[in-house]
Coordinates of C-alpha atoms in Angstrom, one line a residue:
Chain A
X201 CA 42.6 60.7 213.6
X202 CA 42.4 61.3 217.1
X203 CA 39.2 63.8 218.4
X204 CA 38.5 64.6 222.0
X205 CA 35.0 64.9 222.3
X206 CA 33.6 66.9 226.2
X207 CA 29.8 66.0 226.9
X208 CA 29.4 69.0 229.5
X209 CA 26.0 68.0 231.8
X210 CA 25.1 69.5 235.1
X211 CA 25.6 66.6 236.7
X212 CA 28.6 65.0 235.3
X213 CA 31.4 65.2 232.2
X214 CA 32.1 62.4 230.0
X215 CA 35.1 63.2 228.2
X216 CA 36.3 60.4 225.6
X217 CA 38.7 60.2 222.4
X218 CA 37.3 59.4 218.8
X219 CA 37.5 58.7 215.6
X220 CA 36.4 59.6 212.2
X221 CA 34.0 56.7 212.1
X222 CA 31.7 57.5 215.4
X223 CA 33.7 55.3 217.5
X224 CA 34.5 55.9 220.8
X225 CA 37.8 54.6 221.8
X226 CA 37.8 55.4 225.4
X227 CA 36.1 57.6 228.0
X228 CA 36.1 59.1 231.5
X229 CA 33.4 60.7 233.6
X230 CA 33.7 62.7 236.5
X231 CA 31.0 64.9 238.4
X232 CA 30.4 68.7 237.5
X233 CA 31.7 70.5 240.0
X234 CA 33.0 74.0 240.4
X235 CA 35.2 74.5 236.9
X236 CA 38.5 74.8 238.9
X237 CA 38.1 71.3 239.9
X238 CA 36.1 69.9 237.0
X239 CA 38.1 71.9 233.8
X240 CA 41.3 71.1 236.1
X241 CA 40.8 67.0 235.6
X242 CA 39.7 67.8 232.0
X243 CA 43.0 68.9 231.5
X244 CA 44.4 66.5 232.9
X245 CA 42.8 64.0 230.5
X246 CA 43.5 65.3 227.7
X247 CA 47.2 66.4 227.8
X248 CA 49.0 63.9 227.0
X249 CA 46.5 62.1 224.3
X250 CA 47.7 63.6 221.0
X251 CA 44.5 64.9 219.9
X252 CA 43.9 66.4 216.4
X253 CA 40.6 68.3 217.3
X254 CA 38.0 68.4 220.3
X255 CA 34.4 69.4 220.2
X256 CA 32.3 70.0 222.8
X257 CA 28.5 69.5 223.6
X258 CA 28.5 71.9 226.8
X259 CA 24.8 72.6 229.5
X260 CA 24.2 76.0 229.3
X261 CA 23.2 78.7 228.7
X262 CA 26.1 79.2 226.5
X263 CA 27.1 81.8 224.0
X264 CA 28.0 80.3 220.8
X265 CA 28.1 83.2 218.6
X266 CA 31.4 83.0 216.9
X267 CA 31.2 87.1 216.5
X268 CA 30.8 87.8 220.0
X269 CA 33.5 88.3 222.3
X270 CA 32.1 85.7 224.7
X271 CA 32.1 82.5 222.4
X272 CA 33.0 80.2 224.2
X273 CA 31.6 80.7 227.6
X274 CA 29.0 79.4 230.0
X275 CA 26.3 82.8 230.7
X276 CA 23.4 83.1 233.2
X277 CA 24.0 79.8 234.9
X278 CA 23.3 79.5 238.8
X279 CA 25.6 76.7 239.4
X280 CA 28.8 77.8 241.4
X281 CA 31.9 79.2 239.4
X282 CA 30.1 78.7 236.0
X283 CA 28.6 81.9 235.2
X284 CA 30.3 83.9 232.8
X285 CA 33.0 81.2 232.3
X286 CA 35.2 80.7 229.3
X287 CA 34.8 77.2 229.1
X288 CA 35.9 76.8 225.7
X289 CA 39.1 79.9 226.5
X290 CA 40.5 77.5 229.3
X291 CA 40.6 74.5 227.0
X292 CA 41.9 76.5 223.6
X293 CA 44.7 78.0 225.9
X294 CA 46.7 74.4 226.5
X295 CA 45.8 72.8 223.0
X296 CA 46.3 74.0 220.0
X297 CA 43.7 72.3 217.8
X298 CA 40.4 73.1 216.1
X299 CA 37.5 73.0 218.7
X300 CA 34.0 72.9 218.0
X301 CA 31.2 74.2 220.2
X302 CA 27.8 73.8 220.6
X303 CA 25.2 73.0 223.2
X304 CA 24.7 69.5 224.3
X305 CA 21.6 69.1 222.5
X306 CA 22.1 70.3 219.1
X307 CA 25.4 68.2 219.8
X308 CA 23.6 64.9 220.4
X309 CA 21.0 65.9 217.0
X310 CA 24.5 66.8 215.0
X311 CA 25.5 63.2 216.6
X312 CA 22.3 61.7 215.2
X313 CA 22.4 63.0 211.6
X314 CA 26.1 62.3 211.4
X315 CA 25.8 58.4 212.6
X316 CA 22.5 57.8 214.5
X317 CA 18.9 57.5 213.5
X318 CA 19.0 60.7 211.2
X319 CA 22.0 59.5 209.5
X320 CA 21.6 61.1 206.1
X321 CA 19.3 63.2 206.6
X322 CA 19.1 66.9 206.3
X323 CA 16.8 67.4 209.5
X324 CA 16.1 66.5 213.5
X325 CA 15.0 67.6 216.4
X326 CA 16.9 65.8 219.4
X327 CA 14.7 66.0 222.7
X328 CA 16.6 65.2 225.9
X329 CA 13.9 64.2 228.7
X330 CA 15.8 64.0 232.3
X331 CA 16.5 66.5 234.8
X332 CA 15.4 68.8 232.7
X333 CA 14.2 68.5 228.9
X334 CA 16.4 70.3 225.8
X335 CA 16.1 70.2 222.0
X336 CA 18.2 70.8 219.6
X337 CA 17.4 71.3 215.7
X338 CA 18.9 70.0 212.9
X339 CA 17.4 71.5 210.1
X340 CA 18.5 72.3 206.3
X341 CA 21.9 70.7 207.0
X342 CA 22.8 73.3 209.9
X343 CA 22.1 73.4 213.6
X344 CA 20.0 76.1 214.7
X345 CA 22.0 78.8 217.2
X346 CA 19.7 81.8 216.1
X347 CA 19.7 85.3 218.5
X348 CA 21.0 83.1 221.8
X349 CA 19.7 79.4 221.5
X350 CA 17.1 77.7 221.4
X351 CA 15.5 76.9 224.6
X352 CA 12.7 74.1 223.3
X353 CA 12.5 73.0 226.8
X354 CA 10.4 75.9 228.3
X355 CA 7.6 75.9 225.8
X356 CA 4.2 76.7 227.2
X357 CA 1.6 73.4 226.8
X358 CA -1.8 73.1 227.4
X359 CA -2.5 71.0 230.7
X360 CA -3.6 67.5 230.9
X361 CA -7.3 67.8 232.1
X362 CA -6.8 65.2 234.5
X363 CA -4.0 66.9 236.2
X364 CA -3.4 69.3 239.1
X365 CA 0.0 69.3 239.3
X366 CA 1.9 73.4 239.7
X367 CA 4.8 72.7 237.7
X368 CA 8.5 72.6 238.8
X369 CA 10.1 75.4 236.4
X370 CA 11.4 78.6 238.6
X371 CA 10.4 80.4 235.5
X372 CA 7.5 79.6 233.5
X373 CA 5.8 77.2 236.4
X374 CA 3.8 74.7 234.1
X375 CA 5.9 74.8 230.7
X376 CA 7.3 71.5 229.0
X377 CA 10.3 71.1 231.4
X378 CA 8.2 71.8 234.2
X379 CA 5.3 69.2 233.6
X380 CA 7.5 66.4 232.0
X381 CA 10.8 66.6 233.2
X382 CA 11.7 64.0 235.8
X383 CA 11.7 66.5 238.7
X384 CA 7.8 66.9 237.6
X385 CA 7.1 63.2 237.5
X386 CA 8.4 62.6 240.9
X387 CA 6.8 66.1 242.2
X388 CA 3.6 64.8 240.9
X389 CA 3.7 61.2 241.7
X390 CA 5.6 61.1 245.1
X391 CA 8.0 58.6 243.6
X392 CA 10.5 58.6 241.2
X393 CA 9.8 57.8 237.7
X394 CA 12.4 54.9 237.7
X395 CA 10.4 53.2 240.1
X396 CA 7.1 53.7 238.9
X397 CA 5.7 50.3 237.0
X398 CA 5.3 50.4 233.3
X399 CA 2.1 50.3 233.3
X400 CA 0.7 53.8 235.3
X401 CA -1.2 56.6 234.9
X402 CA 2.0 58.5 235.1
X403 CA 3.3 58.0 231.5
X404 CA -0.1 58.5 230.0
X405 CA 0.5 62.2 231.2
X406 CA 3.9 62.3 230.2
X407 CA 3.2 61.4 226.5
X408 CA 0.5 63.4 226.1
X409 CA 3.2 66.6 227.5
X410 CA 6.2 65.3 225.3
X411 CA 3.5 64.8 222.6
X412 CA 2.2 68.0 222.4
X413 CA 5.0 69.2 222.0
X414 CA 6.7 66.8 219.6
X415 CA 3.1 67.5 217.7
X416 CA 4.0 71.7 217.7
X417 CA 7.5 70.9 217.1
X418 CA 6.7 68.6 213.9
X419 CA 4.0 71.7 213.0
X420 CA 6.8 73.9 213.5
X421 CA 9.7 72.7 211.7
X422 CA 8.5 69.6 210.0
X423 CA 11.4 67.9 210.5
X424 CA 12.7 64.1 208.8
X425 CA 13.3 62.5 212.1
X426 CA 12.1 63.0 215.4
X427 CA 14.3 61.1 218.4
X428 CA 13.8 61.4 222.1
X429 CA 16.5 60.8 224.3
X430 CA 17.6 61.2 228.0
X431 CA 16.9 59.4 231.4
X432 CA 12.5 59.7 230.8
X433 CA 12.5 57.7 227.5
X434 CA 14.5 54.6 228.7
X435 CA 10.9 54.3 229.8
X436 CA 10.4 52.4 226.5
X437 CA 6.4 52.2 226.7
X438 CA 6.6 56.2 226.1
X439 CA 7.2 55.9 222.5
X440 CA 4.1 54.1 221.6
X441 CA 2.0 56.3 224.0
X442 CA 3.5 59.8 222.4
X443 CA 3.1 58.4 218.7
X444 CA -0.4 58.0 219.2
X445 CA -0.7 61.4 220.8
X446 CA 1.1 62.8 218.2
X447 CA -1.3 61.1 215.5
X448 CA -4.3 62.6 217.4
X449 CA -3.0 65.9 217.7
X450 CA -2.2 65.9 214.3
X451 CA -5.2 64.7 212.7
X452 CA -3.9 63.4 209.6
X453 CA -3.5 67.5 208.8
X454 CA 1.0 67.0 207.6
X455 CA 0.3 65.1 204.7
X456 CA 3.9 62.8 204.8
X457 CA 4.1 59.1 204.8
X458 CA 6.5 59.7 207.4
X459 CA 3.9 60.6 209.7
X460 CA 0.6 59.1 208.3
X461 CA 2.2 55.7 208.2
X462 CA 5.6 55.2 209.4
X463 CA 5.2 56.8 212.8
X464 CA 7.7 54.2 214.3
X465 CA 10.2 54.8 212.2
X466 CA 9.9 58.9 212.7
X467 CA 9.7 59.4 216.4
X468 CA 12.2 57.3 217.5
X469 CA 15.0 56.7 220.3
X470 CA 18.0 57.8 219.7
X471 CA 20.3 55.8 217.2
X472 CA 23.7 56.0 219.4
X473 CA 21.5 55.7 222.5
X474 CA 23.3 57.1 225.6
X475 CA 26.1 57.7 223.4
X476 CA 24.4 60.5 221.2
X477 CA 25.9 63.8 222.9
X478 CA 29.4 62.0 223.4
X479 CA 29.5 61.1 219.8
X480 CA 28.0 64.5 218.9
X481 CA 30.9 66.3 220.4
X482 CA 33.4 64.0 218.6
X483 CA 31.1 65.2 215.5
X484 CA 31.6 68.7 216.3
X485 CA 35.4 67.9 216.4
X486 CA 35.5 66.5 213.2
X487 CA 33.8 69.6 211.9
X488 CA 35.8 71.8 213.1
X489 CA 38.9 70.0 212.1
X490 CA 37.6 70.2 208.5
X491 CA 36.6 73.4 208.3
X492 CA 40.4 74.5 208.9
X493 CA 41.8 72.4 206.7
Chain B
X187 CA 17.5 93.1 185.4
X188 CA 14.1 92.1 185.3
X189 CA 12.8 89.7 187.6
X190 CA 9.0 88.1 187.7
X191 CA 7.1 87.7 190.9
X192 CA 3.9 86.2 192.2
X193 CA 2.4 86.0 195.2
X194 CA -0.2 83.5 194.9
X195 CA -3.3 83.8 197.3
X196 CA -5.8 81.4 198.1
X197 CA -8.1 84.3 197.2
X198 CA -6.1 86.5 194.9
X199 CA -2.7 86.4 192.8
X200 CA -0.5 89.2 192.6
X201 CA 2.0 89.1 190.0
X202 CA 4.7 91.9 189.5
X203 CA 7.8 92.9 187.7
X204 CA 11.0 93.4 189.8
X205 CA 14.7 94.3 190.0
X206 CA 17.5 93.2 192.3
X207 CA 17.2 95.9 194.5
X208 CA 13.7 94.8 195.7
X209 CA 12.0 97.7 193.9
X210 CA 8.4 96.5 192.4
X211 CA 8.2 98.5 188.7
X212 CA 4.7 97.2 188.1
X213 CA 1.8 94.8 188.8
X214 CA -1.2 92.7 188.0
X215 CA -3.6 91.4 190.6
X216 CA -6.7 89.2 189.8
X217 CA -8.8 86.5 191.4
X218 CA -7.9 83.1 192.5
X219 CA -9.8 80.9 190.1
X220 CA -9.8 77.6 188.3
X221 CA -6.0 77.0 187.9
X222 CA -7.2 77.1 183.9
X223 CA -8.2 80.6 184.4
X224 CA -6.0 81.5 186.7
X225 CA -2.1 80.2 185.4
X226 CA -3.6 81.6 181.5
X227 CA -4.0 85.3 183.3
X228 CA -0.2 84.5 184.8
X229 CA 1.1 83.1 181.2
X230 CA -0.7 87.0 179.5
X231 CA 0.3 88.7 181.7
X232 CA 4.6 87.6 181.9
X233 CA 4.3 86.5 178.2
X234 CA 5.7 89.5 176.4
X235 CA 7.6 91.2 179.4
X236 CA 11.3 89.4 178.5
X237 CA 12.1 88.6 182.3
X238 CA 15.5 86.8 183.2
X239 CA 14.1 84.7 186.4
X240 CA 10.7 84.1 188.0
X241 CA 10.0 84.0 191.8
X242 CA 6.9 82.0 193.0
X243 CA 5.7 82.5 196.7
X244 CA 2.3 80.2 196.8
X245 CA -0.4 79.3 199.3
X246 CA -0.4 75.3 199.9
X247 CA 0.3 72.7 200.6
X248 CA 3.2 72.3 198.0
X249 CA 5.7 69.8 197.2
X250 CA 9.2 72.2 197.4
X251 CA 11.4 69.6 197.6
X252 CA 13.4 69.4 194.8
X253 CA 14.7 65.7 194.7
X254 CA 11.0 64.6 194.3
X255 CA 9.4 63.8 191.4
X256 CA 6.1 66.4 192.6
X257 CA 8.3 69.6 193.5
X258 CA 6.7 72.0 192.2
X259 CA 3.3 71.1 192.6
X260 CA 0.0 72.2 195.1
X261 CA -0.9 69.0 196.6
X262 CA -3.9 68.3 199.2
X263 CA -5.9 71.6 198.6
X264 CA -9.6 71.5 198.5
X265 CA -9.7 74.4 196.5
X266 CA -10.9 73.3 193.0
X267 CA -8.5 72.4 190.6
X268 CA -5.3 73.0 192.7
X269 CA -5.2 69.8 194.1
X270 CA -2.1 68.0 192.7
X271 CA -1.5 70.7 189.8
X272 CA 1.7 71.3 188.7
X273 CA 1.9 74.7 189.0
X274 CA 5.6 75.7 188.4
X275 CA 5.8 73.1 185.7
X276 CA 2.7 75.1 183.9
X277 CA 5.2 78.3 184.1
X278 CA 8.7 76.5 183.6
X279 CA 7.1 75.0 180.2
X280 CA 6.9 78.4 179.0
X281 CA 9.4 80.7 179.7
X282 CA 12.8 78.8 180.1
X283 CA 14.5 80.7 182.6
X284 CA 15.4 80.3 186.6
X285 CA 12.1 79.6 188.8
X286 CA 12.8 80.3 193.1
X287 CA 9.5 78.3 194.1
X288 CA 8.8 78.3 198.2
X289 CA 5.4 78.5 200.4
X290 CA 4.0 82.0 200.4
X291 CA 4.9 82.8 204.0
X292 CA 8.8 81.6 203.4
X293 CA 8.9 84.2 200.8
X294 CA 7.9 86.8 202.9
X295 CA 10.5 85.9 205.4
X296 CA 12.9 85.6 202.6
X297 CA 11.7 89.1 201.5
X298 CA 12.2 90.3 204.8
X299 CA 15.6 89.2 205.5
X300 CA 16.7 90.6 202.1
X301 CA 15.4 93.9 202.3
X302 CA 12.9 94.5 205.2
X303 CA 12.5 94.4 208.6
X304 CA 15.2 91.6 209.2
X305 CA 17.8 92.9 206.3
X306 CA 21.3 91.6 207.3
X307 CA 20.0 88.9 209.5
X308 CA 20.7 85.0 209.4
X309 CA 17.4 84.4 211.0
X310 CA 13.6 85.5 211.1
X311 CA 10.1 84.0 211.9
X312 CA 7.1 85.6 209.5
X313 CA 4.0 84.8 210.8
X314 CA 0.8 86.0 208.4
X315 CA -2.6 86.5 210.8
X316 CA -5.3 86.9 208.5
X317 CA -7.7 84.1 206.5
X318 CA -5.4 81.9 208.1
X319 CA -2.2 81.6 209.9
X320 CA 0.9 81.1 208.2
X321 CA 4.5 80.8 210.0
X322 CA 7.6 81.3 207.5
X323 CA 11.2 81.0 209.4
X324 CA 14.3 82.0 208.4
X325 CA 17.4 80.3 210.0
X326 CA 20.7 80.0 209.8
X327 CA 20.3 81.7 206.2
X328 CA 18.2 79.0 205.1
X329 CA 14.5 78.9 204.6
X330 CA 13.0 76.0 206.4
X331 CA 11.2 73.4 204.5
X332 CA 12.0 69.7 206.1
X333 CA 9.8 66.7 205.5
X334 CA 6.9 68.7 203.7
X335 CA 6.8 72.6 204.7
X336 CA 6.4 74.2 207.9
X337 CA 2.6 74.5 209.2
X338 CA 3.2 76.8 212.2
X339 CA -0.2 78.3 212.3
X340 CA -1.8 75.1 213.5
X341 CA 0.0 74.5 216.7
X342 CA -2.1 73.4 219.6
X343 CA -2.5 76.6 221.9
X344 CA -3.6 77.5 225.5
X345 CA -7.0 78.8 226.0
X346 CA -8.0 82.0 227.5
X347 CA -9.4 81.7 230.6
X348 CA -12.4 83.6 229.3
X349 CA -13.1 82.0 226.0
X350 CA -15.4 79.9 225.4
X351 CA -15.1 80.0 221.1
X352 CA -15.1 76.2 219.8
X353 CA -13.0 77.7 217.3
X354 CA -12.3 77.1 213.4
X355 CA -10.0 74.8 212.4
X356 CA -11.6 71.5 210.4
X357 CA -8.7 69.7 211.9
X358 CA -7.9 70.5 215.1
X359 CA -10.6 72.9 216.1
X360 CA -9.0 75.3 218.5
X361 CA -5.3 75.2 217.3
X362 CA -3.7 79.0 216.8
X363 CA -5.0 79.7 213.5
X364 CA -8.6 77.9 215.3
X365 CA -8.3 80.5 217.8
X366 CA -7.1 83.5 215.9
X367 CA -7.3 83.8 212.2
X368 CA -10.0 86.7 211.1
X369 CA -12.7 83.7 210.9
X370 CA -12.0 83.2 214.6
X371 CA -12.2 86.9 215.2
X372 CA -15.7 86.9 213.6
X373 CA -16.7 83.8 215.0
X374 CA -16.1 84.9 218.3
X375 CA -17.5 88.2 218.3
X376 CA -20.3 88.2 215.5
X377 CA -18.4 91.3 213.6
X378 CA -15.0 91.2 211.4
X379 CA -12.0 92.2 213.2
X380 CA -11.8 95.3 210.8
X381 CA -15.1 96.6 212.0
X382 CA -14.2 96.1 215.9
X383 CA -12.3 99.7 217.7
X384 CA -9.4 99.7 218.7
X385 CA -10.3 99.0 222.2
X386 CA -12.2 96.0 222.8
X387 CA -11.5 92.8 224.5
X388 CA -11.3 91.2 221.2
X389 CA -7.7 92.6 220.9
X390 CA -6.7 91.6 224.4
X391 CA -7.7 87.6 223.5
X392 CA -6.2 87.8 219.9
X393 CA -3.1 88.9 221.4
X394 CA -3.2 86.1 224.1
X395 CA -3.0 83.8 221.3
X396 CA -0.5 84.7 219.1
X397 CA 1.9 86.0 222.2
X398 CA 1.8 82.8 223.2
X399 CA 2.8 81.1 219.5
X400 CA 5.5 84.0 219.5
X401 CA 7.0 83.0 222.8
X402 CA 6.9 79.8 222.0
X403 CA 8.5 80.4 218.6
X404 CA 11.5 82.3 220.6
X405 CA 12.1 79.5 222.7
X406 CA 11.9 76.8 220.2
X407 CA 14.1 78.7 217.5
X408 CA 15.4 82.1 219.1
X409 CA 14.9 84.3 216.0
X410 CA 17.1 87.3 215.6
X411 CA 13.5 89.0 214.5
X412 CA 10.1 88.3 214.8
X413 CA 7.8 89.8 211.9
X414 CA 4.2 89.9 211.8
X415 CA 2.0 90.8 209.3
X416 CA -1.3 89.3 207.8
X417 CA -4.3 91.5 207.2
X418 CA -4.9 91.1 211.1
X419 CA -1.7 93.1 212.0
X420 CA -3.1 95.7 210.9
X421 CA -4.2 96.3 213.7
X422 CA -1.5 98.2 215.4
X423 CA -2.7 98.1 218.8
X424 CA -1.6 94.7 218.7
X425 CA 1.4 95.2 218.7
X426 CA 2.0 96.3 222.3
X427 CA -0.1 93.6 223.6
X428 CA 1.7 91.1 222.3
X429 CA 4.6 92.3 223.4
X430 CA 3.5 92.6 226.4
X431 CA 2.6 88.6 226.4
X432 CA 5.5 87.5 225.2
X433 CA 7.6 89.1 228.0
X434 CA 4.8 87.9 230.5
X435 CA 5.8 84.0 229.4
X436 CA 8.8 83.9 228.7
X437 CA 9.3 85.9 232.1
X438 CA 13.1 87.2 231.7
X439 CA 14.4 83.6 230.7
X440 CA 15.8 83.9 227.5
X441 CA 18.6 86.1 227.9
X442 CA 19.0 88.4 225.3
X443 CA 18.9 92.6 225.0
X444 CA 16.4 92.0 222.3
X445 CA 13.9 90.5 224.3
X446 CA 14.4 92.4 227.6
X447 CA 15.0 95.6 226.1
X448 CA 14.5 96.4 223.0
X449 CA 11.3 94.3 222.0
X450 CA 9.8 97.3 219.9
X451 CA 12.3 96.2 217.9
X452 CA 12.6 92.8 218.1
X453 CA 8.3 91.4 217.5
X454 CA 7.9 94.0 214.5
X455 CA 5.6 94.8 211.5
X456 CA 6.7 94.0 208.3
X457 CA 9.2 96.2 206.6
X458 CA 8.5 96.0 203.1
X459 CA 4.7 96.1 204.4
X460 CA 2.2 94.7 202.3
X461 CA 4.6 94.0 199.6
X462 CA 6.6 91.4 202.2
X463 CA 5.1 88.5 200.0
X464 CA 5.4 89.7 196.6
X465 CA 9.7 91.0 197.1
X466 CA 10.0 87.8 198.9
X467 CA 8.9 86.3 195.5
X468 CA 11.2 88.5 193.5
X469 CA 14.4 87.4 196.1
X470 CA 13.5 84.2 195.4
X471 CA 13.7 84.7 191.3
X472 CA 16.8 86.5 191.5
X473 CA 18.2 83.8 194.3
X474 CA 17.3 81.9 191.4
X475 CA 19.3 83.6 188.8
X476 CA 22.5 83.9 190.8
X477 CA 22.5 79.6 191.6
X478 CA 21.9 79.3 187.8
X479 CA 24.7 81.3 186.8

């Protein structure tokens, strides 16, 4: 079996073909640029590689209600030539195959429970902490799509009491995305978070912002696994600074060895790494190829 | 087709006689007691009234996962005699017929999305704002459960800039249900909610709170309804405030006609009213039924 799998970022596209094992056989990447260009060398690399199915883990907003009329596209984006684009139409018009569709979180959390960290499982919450921060939901064997999507990202939080710091979101000011996100780290610190030292003031903050919210979200949807992805948490001494967050916030009140006990082994990177939306578009392939046949 | 239901209270139990199209032909209410008192009223009253399926929507904690060796059970109560008592299995011994079993606030939703205020739809948060606060959510047509249950009321919250209330919550102190279960109310004010008018500042801060749990819910799960009931909610004039909060936050991000437009509509009461709790009990007997058979 041969699946193309698209993960779509703001930034750049990383389009690769799979199999039905999680393995990525090869891949590209080019940057995002205005869909002419960017759907154009899609095309391109996908035309003559006999694929079976494609899935695709797409930025967004997006509409993936299969009963509207605009599945498929890319809505109230402000990047050029993407709002209000059939992304999915322009790719379904040259290949004949089963695509699947989804945003590129709950792609990367579908990519998780089908061969990462929530492998087995019947629930996750993929957070992606970067430019901006996304989750996606796993939960009772389905990914969440709801009225639009979910927009985890732009939750409200309580401010750290030590901090001063506006916020970066055009929207909402100081929610999640706009106290945690890396835009907010290097608004607040002068300095990019890559080049901050492990040891700083700055990542006390940002765990106790991911942490809240990993704390609400856990309250929320009590899910089996909790993994944090994305350009923020390669800054590995996060994880230990969120769990105990998380434990405080908590307060032994969830009752769950998972999260009394085991805390390292339920908030946890991602199991594919950097590969979790790439493999969770191949995922959404697969799907999609088995729910024709 | 006769179908049992009980909506079991922390402080009462209401146990009624249904059929499959939601209609409630009679029912029993007593006390919350000793589990000995209370399951032998249960066991009288359903004894002689030859029902086909039962449908349990209980206060908890509970153990509703049905691969474990506990499901069925109350767990970490302090209320005497609940802890770890094996509730359904004191029903299931006696009458051998199909048991739905689920938290007390996922039955409401359930009830709600089967014939209230969220009928037809795949998805639908039920919060309850009264002793306590319970969230219930509806998604992708399946009830959330997870690692243990949902516990929605006891995300962490912003304050108020203007209160100063420690609030109630042994765990967590000023988490939603801290800030704004009827305890809170009182706490706060010296007087129960239900003996505040309708226009006092009271309203204006309660609605502060649980706006900001709704938007937060939104963007965390986007909903296709958001139902709220709870002897709280019965106060009506909350109802404009909070959705006047919601749109405040979320600030014309989330993209949707039912949250710019139409959010009469959209953050509603209950439809089945005060009986949300006890139908969702009787869709989850006959849910019951129709997997048996």
């Amino acid at each position: 079996m041969r699946i193309g799998a698209i993960e779509a970022g703001g930034t750049k596209f990383i389009c690769g073909i799979g199999n039905e094992q999680g393995i990525i056989e090869e891949r590209v990447s080019f940057p995002t640029e205005h869909p002419d260009r960017t759907i154009g060398n899609v095309l391109d690399y996908f035309k003559d590689k006999s694929i079976d199915a494609m899935g695709i883990g797409s930025f967004g907003p997006l509409n993936i209600d299969k009963n509207s009329p605009l599945y498929g596209y890319v809505t109230t984006t402000p990047k050029p030539g993407w709002e209000n684009y059939p992304f999915l139409g322009m790719l379904s018009k040259f290949f004949d195959i089963p695509f699947g569709w989804d945003t590129d979180v709950n792609a990367a959390a579908y990519g998780e429970a089908t061969w990462g960290a929530a492998q087995g499982l019947d629930s996750c919450v993929y957070y992606t902490v970067g430019t901006g921060v996304g989750i996606g939901i796993y939960s009772e064997g389905n990914l969440v799509h709801g009225l639009v999507h979910p927009e985890g990202g732009h939750v409200l939080t309580r401010r750290h009491h030590a901090d001063d710091f506006a916020g970066t979101c055009p929207y909402h000011g100081d929610c999640l995305e706009g106290m945690a996100a890396g835009p907010a780290i290097e608004g607040r610190w002068k300095v990019k978070g890559s080049e901050l030292p492990a040891v700083h003031p700055a990542w006390e903050m940002e765990a106790f912002y991911i942490g809240q919210s990993v704390s609400n979200t856990i309250l929320m949807l009590s899910p089996k696994k909790v993994i944090l992805g994305g350009g923020v948490m390669h800054q590995k001494q996060l994880f230990p600074l969120i769990r105990s967050e998380v434990s405080k916030n908590l307060n032994r009140y969830v009752n769950a060895d998972e999260v009394l006990g085991a805390m390292d082994e339920y908030i946890v990177p991602p199991g594919l790494g950097d590969n979790a939306g790439l493999c969770g578009a191949l995922a959404l392939g697969l799907r999609a190829l088995s729910e024709r046949s």
